[in-house]
PDB file of C-alpha atoms in Angstrom:
ATOM      1  CA  UNK X   1      25.196 -27.838   9.933  1.00  0.00           C
ATOM      2  CA  UNK X   2      23.581 -30.421  12.188  1.00  0.00           C
ATOM      3  CA  UNK X   3      21.094 -31.264   9.446  1.00  0.00           C
ATOM      4  CA  UNK X   4      23.826 -32.344   7.054  1.00  0.00           C
ATOM      5  CA  UNK X   5      23.799 -36.128   6.960  1.00  0.00           C
ATOM      6  CA  UNK X   6      26.893 -37.684   5.437  1.00  0.00           C
ATOM      7  CA  UNK X   7      26.718 -41.405   4.657  1.00  0.00           C
ATOM      8  CA  UNK X   8      29.211 -43.672   6.417  1.00  0.00           C
ATOM      9  CA  UNK X   9      32.283 -44.888   4.544  1.00  0.00           C
ATOM     10  CA  UNK X  10      32.244 -41.844   2.254  1.00  0.00           C
ATOM     11  CA  UNK X  11      35.659 -40.505   1.266  1.00  0.00           C
ATOM     12  CA  UNK X  12      36.788 -37.269   2.890  1.00  0.00           C
ATOM     13  CA  UNK X  13      36.752 -35.381  -0.413  1.00  0.00           C
ATOM     14  CA  UNK X  14      33.227 -36.632  -1.237  1.00  0.00           C
ATOM     15  CA  UNK X  15      32.029 -35.760   2.268  1.00  0.00           C
ATOM     16  CA  UNK X  16      33.404 -32.224   1.962  1.00  0.00           C
ATOM     17  CA  UNK X  17      31.808 -31.776  -1.476  1.00  0.00           C
ATOM     18  CA  UNK X  18      28.457 -32.990  -0.149  1.00  0.00           C
ATOM     19  CA  UNK X  19      28.615 -30.757   2.926  1.00  0.00           C
ATOM     20  CA  UNK X  20      29.704 -27.795   0.794  1.00  0.00           C
ATOM     21  CA  UNK X  21      26.787 -28.339  -1.587  1.00  0.00           C
ATOM     22  CA  UNK X  22      24.295 -28.482   1.290  1.00  0.00           C
ATOM     23  CA  UNK X  23      25.786 -25.416   3.004  1.00  0.00           C
ATOM     24  CA  UNK X  24      25.822 -23.399  -0.229  1.00  0.00           C
ATOM     25  CA  UNK X  25      22.070 -22.783  -0.086  1.00  0.00           C
ATOM     26  CA  UNK X  26      22.497 -21.097   3.311  1.00  0.00           C
ATOM     27  CA  UNK X  27      25.969 -19.568   2.996  1.00  0.00           C
ATOM     28  CA  UNK X  28      26.792 -17.996  -0.341  1.00  0.00           C
ATOM     29  CA  UNK X  29      30.324 -16.870   0.577  1.00  0.00           C
ATOM     30  CA  UNK X  30      32.713 -19.612  -0.573  1.00  0.00           C
ATOM     31  CA  UNK X  31      35.436 -18.534   1.856  1.00  0.00           C
ATOM     32  CA  UNK X  32      33.069 -18.819   4.830  1.00  0.00           C
ATOM     33  CA  UNK X  33      31.954 -22.291   3.725  1.00  0.00           C
ATOM     34  CA  UNK X  34      35.582 -23.376   3.284  1.00  0.00           C
ATOM     35  CA  UNK X  35      36.332 -22.158   6.800  1.00  0.00           C
ATOM     36  CA  UNK X  36      33.345 -24.039   8.223  1.00  0.00           C
ATOM     37  CA  UNK X  37      34.352 -27.198   6.354  1.00  0.00           C
ATOM     38  CA  UNK X  38      37.678 -27.217   8.207  1.00  0.00           C
ATOM     39  CA  UNK X  39      35.568 -28.324  11.192  1.00  0.00           C
ATOM     40  CA  UNK X  40      34.286 -31.446   9.419  1.00  0.00           C
ATOM     41  CA  UNK X  41      36.292 -34.367  10.807  1.00  0.00           C
ATOM     42  CA  UNK X  42      36.147 -38.132  10.623  1.00  0.00           C
ATOM     43  CA  UNK X  43      35.509 -40.018  13.850  1.00  0.00           C
ATOM     44  CA  UNK X  44      34.792 -43.742  14.115  1.00  0.00           C
ATOM     45  CA  UNK X  45      34.121 -44.105  10.392  1.00  0.00           C
ATOM     46  CA  UNK X  46      31.682 -41.203  10.109  1.00  0.00           C
ATOM     47  CA  UNK X  47      31.942 -37.472   9.633  1.00  0.00           C
ATOM     48  CA  UNK X  48      31.061 -35.096  12.454  1.00  0.00           C
ATOM     49  CA  UNK X  49      31.526 -31.432  13.203  1.00  0.00           C
ATOM     50  CA  UNK X  50      34.475 -30.696  15.492  1.00  0.00           C
ATOM     51  CA  UNK X  51      32.687 -27.766  17.129  1.00  0.00           C
ATOM     52  CA  UNK X  52      29.970 -28.227  19.736  1.00  0.00           C
ATOM     53  CA  UNK X  53      26.967 -27.180  17.631  1.00  0.00           C
ATOM     54  CA  UNK X  54      24.489 -27.628  20.491  1.00  0.00           C
ATOM     55  CA  UNK X  55      26.452 -25.276  22.741  1.00  0.00           C
ATOM     56  CA  UNK X  56      26.850 -22.724  19.946  1.00  0.00           C
ATOM     57  CA  UNK X  57      23.122 -22.796  19.195  1.00  0.00           C
ATOM     58  CA  UNK X  58      22.221 -22.554  22.876  1.00  0.00           C
ATOM     59  CA  UNK X  59      24.489 -19.537  23.490  1.00  0.00           C
ATOM     60  CA  UNK X  60      24.399 -17.732  20.136  1.00  0.00           C
ATOM     61  CA  UNK X  61      22.937 -14.542  21.629  1.00  0.00           C
ATOM     62  CA  UNK X  62      25.703 -14.352  24.231  1.00  0.00           C
ATOM     63  CA  UNK X  63      28.386 -15.130  21.644  1.00  0.00           C
ATOM     64  CA  UNK X  64      27.172 -12.406  19.292  1.00  0.00           C
ATOM     65  CA  UNK X  65      26.490  -9.818  21.985  1.00  0.00           C
ATOM     66  CA  UNK X  66      28.972  -6.994  22.253  1.00  0.00           C
ATOM     67  CA  UNK X  67      30.395  -7.035  25.777  1.00  0.00           C
ATOM     68  CA  UNK X  68      29.764  -3.955  27.876  1.00  0.00           C
ATOM     69  CA  UNK X  69      32.937  -1.916  27.962  1.00  0.00           C
ATOM     70  CA  UNK X  70      33.615   0.957  30.296  1.00  0.00           C
ATOM     71  CA  UNK X  71      37.232   1.818  29.500  1.00  0.00           C
ATOM     72  CA  UNK X  72      38.828   2.710  26.227  1.00  0.00           C
ATOM     73  CA  UNK X  73      42.283   1.847  24.930  1.00  0.00           C
ATOM     74  CA  UNK X  74      44.153   5.023  23.912  1.00  0.00           C
ATOM     75  CA  UNK X  75      47.035   3.338  22.113  1.00  0.00           C
ATOM     76  CA  UNK X  76      47.537   2.945  18.391  1.00  0.00           C
ATOM     77  CA  UNK X  77      45.084   0.512  16.810  1.00  0.00           C
ATOM     78  CA  UNK X  78      44.409  -0.492  13.220  1.00  0.00           C
ATOM     79  CA  UNK X  79      41.055  -1.754  12.025  1.00  0.00           C
ATOM     80  CA  UNK X  80      41.651  -3.205   8.581  1.00  0.00           C
ATOM     81  CA  UNK X  81      38.306  -3.887   6.928  1.00  0.00           C
ATOM     82  CA  UNK X  82      37.338  -5.572   3.690  1.00  0.00           C
ATOM     83  CA  UNK X  83      35.233  -3.370   1.460  1.00  0.00           C
ATOM     84  CA  UNK X  84      33.191  -6.382   0.334  1.00  0.00           C
ATOM     85  CA  UNK X  85      32.518  -7.582   3.878  1.00  0.00           C
ATOM     86  CA  UNK X  86      29.313  -6.892   5.772  1.00  0.00           C
ATOM     87  CA  UNK X  87      30.883  -7.835   9.095  1.00  0.00           C
ATOM     88  CA  UNK X  88      31.706  -4.297  10.263  1.00  0.00           C
ATOM     89  CA  UNK X  89      29.154  -1.670   9.254  1.00  0.00           C
ATOM     90  CA  UNK X  90      29.881   2.058   9.077  1.00  0.00           C
ATOM     91  CA  UNK X  91      27.406   2.452  11.947  1.00  0.00           C
ATOM     92  CA  UNK X  92      29.921   0.558  14.131  1.00  0.00           C
ATOM     93  CA  UNK X  93      32.704   3.078  13.521  1.00  0.00           C
ATOM     94  CA  UNK X  94      31.690   5.602  16.236  1.00  0.00           C
ATOM     95  CA  UNK X  95      31.727   2.872  18.900  1.00  0.00           C
ATOM     96  CA  UNK X  96      35.052   1.579  17.594  1.00  0.00           C
ATOM     97  CA  UNK X  97      36.481   5.117  17.844  1.00  0.00           C
ATOM     98  CA  UNK X  98      35.000   5.535  21.334  1.00  0.00           C
ATOM     99  CA  UNK X  99      36.665   2.355  22.565  1.00  0.00           C
ATOM    100  CA  UNK X 100      39.865   2.950  20.589  1.00  0.00           C
ATOM    101  CA  UNK X 101      40.252   6.746  20.237  1.00  0.00           C
ATOM    102  CA  UNK X 102      43.683   6.355  18.630  1.00  0.00           C
ATOM    103  CA  UNK X 103      42.373   3.966  15.996  1.00  0.00           C
ATOM    104  CA  UNK X 104      42.819   4.161  12.265  1.00  0.00           C
ATOM    105  CA  UNK X 105      40.122   2.555  10.148  1.00  0.00           C
ATOM    106  CA  UNK X 106      41.354   1.437   6.747  1.00  0.00           C
ATOM    107  CA  UNK X 107      39.284  -0.288   4.117  1.00  0.00           C
ATOM    108  CA  UNK X 108      40.667  -2.588   1.434  1.00  0.00           C
ATOM    109  CA  UNK X 109      38.003  -2.194  -1.280  1.00  0.00           C
ATOM    110  CA  UNK X 110      38.498  -5.537  -3.060  1.00  0.00           C
ATOM    111  CA  UNK X 111      38.681  -7.689   0.096  1.00  0.00           C
ATOM    112  CA  UNK X 112      35.979  -9.616   1.890  1.00  0.00           C
ATOM    113  CA  UNK X 113      36.068 -10.454   5.599  1.00  0.00           C
ATOM    114  CA  UNK X 114      39.441 -12.210   5.389  1.00  0.00           C
ATOM    115  CA  UNK X 115      41.515  -9.304   4.107  1.00  0.00           C
ATOM    116  CA  UNK X 116      44.788 -11.197   4.573  1.00  0.00           C
ATOM    117  CA  UNK X 117      43.599 -14.018   2.308  1.00  0.00           C
ATOM    118  CA  UNK X 118      41.721 -11.956  -0.276  1.00  0.00           C
ATOM    119  CA  UNK X 119      44.285  -9.201  -0.817  1.00  0.00           C
ATOM    120  CA  UNK X 120      47.574 -10.260   0.822  1.00  0.00           C
ATOM    121  CA  UNK X 121      49.651  -7.481  -0.770  1.00  0.00           C
ATOM    122  CA  UNK X 122      47.226  -4.751   0.331  1.00  0.00           C
ATOM    123  CA  UNK X 123      47.059  -6.364   3.764  1.00  0.00           C
ATOM    124  CA  UNK X 124      50.847  -6.362   4.158  1.00  0.00           C
ATOM    125  CA  UNK X 125      51.139  -2.788   2.869  1.00  0.00           C
ATOM    126  CA  UNK X 126      48.575  -1.604   5.419  1.00  0.00           C
ATOM    127  CA  UNK X 127      50.287  -3.470   8.270  1.00  0.00           C
ATOM    128  CA  UNK X 128      53.723  -2.180   7.285  1.00  0.00           C
ATOM    129  CA  UNK X 129      52.383   1.364   7.032  1.00  0.00           C
ATOM    130  CA  UNK X 130      50.745   1.095  10.441  1.00  0.00           C
ATOM    131  CA  UNK X 131      53.860  -0.327  12.111  1.00  0.00           C
ATOM    132  CA  UNK X 132      56.278   2.119  10.469  1.00  0.00           C
TER     133      UNK X 132
END
């Protein structure tokens, strides 16, 4: 994202299109790119990223690391996963069940990572069913 150079005085819509085009070679998922583009802001006549990219790059291993956890939560828990998402792998399920022994894992087959946005009706049905 730091390598994306947006010319000064460019309109917001043109800047977003340019950034989206440059990101598309690295990030194929349109929804992820749209989320990232929400962090493109105008400041002093130029476009910058709202997030601290240097800090993220410097601490990426710590950010992505799963924190050591000694205790589990026995209460009811719902993991609602998108079937088209690679974010949570089946290999993660045993650890999820260890930390949340009362958990239900439901998969919405046609959803990506953002289940609520991709399949809002399935999302609401799952939430209602869990809370009932």
